[in-house]
Tab-separated table of C-alpha atoms and ligand atoms in Angstrom:
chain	number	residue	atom	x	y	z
A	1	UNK	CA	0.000	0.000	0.000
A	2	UNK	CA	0.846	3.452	-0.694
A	3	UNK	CA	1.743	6.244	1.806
A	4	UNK	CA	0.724	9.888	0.821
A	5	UNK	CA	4.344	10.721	0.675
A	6	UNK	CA	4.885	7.874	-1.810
A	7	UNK	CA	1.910	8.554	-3.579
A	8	UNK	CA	2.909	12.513	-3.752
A	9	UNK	CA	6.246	12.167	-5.266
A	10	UNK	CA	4.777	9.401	-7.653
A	11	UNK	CA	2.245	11.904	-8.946
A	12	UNK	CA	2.168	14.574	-7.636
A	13	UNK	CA	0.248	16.532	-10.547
A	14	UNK	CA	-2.083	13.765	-10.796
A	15	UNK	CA	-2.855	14.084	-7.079
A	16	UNK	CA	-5.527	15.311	-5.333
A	17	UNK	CA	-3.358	16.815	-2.219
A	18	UNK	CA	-2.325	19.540	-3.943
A	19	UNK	CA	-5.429	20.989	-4.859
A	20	UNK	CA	-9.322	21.069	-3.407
A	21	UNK	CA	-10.907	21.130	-6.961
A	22	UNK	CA	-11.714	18.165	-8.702
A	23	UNK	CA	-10.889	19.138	-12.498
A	24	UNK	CA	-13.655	19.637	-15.217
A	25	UNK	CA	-12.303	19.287	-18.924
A	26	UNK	CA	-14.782	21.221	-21.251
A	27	UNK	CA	-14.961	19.531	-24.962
A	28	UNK	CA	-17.312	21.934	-26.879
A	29	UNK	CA	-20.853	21.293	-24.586
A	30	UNK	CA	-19.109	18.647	-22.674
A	31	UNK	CA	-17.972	19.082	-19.253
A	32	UNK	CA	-16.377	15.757	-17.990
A	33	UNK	CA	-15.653	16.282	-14.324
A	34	UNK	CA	-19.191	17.732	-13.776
A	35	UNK	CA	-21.893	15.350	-15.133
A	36	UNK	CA	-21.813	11.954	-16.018
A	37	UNK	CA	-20.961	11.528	-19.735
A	38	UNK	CA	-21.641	9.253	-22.081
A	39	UNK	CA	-19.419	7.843	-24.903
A	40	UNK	CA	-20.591	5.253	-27.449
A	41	UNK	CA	-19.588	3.507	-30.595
A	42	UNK	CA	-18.305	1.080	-32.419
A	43	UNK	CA	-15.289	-0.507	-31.083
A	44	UNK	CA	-14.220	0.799	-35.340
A	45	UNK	CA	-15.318	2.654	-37.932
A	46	UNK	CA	-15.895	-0.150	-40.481
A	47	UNK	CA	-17.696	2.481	-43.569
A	48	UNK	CA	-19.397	6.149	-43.498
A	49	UNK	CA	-23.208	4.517	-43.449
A	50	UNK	CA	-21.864	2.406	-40.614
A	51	UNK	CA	-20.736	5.646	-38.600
A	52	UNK	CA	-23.040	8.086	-40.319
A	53	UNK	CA	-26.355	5.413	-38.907
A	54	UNK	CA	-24.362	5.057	-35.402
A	55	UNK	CA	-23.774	8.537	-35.225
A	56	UNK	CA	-27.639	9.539	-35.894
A	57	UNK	CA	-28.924	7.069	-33.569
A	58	UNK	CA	-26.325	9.112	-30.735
A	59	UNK	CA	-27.906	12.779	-31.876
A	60	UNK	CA	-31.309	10.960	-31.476
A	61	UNK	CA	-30.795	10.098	-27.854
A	62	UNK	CA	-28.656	12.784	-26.919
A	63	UNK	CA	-25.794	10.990	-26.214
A	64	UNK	CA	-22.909	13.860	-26.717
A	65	UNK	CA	-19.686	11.794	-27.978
A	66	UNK	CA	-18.537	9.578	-30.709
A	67	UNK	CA	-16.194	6.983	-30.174
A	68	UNK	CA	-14.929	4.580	-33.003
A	69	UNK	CA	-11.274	3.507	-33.271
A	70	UNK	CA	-9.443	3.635	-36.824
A	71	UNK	CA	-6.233	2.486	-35.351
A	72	UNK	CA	-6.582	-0.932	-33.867
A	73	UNK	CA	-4.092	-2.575	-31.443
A	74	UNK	CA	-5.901	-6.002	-32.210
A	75	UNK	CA	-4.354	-9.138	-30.251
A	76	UNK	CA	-4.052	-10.841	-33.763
A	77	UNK	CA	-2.236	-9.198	-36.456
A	78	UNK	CA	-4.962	-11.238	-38.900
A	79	UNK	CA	-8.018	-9.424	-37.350
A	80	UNK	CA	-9.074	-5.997	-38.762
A	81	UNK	CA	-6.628	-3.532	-38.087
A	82	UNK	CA	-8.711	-0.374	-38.956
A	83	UNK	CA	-9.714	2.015	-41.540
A	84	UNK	CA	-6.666	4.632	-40.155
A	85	UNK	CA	-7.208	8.228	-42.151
A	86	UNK	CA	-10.017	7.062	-43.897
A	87	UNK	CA	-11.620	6.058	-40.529
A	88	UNK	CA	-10.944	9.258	-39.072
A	89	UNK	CA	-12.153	11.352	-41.649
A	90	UNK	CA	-15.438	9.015	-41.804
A	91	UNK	CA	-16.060	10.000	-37.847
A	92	UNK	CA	-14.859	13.587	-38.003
A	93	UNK	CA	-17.506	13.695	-40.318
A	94	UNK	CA	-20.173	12.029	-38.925
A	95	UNK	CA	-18.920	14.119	-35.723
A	96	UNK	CA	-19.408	17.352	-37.555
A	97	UNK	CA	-23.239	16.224	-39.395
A	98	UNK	CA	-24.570	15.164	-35.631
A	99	UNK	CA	-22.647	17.863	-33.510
A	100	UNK	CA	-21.045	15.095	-31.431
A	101	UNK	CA	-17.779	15.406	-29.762
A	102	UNK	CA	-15.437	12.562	-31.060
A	103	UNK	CA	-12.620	10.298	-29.962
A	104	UNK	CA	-10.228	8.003	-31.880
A	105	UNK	CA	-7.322	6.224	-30.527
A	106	UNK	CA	-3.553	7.069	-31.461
A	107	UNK	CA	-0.905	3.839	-31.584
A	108	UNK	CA	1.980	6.290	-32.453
A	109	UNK	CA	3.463	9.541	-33.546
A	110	UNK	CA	2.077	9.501	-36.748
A	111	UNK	CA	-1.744	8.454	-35.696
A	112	UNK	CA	-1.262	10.807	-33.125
A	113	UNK	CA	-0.954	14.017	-35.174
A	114	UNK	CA	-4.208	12.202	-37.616
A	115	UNK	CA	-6.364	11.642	-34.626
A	116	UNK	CA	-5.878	15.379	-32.981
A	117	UNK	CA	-6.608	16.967	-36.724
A	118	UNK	CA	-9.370	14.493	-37.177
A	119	UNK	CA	-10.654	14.242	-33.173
A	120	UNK	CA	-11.876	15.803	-30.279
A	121	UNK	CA	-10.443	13.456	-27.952
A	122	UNK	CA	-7.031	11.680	-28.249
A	123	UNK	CA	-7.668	7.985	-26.590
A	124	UNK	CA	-4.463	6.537	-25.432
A	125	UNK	CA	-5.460	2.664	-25.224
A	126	UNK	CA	-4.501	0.309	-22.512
A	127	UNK	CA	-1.789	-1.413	-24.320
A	128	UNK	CA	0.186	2.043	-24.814
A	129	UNK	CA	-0.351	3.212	-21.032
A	130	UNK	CA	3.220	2.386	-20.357
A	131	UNK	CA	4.639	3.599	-23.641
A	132	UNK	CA	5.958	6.663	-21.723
A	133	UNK	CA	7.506	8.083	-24.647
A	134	UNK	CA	4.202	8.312	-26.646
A	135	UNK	CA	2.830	9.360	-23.077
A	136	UNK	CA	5.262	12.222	-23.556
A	137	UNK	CA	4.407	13.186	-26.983
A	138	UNK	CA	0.669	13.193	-26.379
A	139	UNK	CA	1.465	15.795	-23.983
A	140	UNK	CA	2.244	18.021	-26.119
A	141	UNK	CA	-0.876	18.319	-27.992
A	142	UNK	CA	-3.466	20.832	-27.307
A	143	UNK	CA	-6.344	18.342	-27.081
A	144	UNK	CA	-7.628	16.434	-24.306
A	145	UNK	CA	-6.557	12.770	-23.771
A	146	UNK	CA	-8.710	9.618	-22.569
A	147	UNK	CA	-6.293	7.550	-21.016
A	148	UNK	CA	-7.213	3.674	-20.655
A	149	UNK	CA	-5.892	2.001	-17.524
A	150	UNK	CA	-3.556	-0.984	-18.530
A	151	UNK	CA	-4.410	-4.429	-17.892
A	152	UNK	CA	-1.505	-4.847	-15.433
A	153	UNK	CA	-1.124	-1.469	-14.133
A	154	UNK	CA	-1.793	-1.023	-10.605
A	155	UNK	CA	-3.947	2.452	-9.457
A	156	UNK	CA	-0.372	3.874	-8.722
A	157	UNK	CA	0.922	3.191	-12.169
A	158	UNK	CA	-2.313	4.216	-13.829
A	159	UNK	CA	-2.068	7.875	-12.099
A	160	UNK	CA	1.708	7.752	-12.656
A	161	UNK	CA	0.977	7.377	-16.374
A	162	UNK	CA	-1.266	10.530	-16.304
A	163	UNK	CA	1.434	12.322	-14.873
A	164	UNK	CA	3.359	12.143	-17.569
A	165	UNK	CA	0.996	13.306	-19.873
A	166	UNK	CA	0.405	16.263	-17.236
A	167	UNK	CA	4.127	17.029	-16.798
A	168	UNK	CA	4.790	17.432	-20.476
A	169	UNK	CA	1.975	20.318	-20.979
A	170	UNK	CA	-1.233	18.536	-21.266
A	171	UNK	CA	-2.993	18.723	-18.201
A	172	UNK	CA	-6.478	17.896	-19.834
A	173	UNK	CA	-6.412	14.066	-18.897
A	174	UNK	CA	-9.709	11.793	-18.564
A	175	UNK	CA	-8.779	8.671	-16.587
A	176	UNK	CA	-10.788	5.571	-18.308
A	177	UNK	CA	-10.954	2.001	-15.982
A	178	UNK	CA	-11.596	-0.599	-18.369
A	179	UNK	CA	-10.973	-3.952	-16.325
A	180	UNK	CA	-7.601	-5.559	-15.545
A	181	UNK	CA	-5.932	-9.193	-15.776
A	182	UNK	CA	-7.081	-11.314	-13.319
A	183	UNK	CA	-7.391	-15.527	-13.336
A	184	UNK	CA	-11.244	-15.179	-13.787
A	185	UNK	CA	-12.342	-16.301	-17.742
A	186	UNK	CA	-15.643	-15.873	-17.158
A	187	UNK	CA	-15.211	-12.284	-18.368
A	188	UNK	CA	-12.951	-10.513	-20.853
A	189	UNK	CA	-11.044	-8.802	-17.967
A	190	UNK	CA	-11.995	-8.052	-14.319
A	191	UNK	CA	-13.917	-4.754	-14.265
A	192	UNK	CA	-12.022	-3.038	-10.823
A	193	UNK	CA	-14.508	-0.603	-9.567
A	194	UNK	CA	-12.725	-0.413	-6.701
A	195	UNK	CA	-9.659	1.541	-8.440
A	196	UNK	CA	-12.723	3.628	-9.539
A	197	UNK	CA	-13.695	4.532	-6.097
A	198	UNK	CA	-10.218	4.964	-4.823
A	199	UNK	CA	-9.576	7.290	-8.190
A	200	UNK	CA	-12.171	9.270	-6.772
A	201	UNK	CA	-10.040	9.616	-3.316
A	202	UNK	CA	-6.280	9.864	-4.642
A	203	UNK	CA	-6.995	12.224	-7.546
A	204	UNK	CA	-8.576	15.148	-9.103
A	205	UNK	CA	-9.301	13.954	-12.630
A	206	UNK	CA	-12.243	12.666	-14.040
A	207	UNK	CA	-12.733	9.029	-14.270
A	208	UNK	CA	-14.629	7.377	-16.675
A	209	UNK	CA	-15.743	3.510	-16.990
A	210	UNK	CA	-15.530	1.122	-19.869
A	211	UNK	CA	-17.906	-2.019	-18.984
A	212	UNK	CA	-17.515	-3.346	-22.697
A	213	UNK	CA	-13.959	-4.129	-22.567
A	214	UNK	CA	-14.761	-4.641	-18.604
A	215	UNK	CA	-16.197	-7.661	-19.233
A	216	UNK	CA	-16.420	-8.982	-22.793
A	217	UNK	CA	-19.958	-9.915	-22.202
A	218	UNK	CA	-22.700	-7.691	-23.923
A	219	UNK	CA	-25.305	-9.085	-20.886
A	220	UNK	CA	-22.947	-7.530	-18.466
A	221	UNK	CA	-22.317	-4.058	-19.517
A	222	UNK	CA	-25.791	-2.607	-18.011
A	223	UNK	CA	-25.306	-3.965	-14.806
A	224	UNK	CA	-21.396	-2.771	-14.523
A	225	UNK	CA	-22.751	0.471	-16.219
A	226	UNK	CA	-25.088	1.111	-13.116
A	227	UNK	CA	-22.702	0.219	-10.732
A	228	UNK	CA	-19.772	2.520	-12.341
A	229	UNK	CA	-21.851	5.325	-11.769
A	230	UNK	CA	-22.420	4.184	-8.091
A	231	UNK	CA	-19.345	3.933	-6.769
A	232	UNK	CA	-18.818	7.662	-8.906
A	233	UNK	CA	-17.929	7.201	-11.788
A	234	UNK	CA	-18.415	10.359	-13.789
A	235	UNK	CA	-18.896	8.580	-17.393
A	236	UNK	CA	-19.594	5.964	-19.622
A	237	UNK	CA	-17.544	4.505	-22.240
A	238	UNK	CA	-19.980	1.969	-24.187
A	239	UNK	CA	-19.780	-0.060	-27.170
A	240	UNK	CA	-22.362	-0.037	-29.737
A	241	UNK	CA	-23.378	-1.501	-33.058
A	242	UNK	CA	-26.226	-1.232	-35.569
A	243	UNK	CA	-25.638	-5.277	-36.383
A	244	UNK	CA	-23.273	-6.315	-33.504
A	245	UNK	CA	-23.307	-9.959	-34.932
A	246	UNK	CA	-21.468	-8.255	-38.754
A	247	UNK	CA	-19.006	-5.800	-36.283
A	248	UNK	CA	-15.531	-6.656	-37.651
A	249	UNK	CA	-14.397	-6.528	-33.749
A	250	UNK	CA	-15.776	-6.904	-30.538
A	251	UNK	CA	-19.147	-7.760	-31.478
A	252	UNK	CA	-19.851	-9.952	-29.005
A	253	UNK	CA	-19.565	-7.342	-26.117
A	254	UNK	CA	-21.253	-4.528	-28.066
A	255	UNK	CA	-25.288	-3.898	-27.762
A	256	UNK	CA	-27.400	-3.194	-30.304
A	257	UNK	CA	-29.918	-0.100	-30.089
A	258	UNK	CA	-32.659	-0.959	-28.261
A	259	UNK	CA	-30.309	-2.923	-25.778
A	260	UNK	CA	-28.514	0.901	-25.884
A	261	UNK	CA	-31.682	2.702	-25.154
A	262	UNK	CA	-32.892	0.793	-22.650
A	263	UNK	CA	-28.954	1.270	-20.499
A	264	UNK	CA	-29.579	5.037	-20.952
A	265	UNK	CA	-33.125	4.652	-19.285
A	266	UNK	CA	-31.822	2.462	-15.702
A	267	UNK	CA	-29.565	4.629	-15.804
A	268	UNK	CA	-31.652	7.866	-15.604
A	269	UNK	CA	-33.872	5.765	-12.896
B	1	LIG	C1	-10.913	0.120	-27.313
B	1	LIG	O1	-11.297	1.049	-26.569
B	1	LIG	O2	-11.472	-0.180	-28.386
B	1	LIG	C2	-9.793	-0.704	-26.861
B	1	LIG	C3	-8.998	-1.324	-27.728
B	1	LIG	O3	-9.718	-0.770	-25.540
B	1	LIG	P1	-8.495	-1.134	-24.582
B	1	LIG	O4	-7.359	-0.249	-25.009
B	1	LIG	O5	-9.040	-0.795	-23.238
B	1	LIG	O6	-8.221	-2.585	-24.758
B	2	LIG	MN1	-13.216	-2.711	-28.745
């Protein structure tokens, strides 16, 4: 366990010691920090009537921000790696026709400086969270980062992470649990709403949840939606498709529209 004086010279930016405020990043309308937020889409832009029919459905239900990746760290290099620019200019886009904020994932320097033309968000997935020098270089940018917790990171090296986007200029950082390595199958990965909790305590950025990756089981993801927001959570991150059983990834954990719909209403009751 950490002491606050580890924890303060680990991240010390990151940390909620040195100031009283929690922080509120403002994207356009969107104030994460301040309101619970939700993010859908598919886990990647697969065509424009894909994105564009996603991306209506989102306006529709006045869910504020696009999500579909276009750069895809998949496990297997045989599985579909993304539409890169193309993607990106499909959801900037769709973005632009619907008024949604969007987010895209960078791998690298070079989808990096795509994604914050293209994007509204820069999403830093949980394979990179230890890259430190493409932690470093996101820091640069201008535009707010989603940072995914890694699958064997501990809370510690999750905030530790942020700091390094923090220390190199970018203090606009939106902390994203999305389930870590445990030995349980059952489930994609073990959604740790506990590190959500103790986020809460240790820090003063926002902290989101991602129940699709969380668990790997589209049954799941309303439940562990509810609860995210419970033990406060301030946002959503949830995978959606208009077919899920045709999605080109992560079908399986992504709901379909009316499964959608009804999420958004438990979680307004
Ligand atoms: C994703 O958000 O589509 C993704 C690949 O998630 P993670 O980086 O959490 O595995
Ligand atoms: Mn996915």
């Amino acid at each position: 366990m950490l002491t606050k004086l580890e924890q303060q010279k680990l991240f010390p930016l990151a940390s909620k010691d040195n100031t009283n405020k929690d922080t509120v990043i403002r994207v356009k309308d969107v104030q994460f920090g301040k309101e619970p937020i939700v993010i859908a889409g598919p886990c990647a832009v697969e065509c424009e009537e894909q994105i564009d029919t996603i991306a209506s459905f989102l306006h529709k239900n006045s869910v504020p921000v696009l999500r579909g990746g276009a750069y895809k760290p998949r496990t297997s290099p045989y599985s579909f790696q993304g539409l890169h620019e193309k993607g990106l200019q499909m959801l900037s886009a769709a973005g632009k026709k619907y008024n949604l904020v969007t987010v895209s994932e960078a791998v690298d320097e070079h989808s990096l400086k795509q994604v914050a033309h293209y994007c509204d968000i820069i999403q830093i997935g949980a394979r990179n969270m230890f890259n430190y020098e493409l932690l470093k270089k996101v820091g640069k940018f201008s535009k707010p980062v989603l940072l995914k917790r890694g699958m064997s990171a501990t809370i510690s090296e999750f905030l530790t992470a942020a700091e390094y986007i923090i220390k190199s200029g970018n203090k606009d950082v939106i902390l994203c649990e999305r389930g870590i390595r445990t030995f349980e199958n059952y489930t994609r990965n073990t959604l740790d709403l506990s590190a959500v909790a103790a986020i809460r305590e240790l820090s003063h950025l926002p902290v989101i949840v991602d129940p699709s990756h969380g668990s790997g089981r589209r049954s799941l993801v309303t439940p562990l939606a509810k609860a995210s927001l419970a033990v406060g959570g301030q946002g959503l991150m949830i995978e959606i498709h208009n077919e899920p059983s045709k999605a080109l990834s992560d079908g399986f954990q992504s709901l379909d529209f009316s499964t959608f719909k009804n999420l958004l209403l438990e979680l307004k009751t």
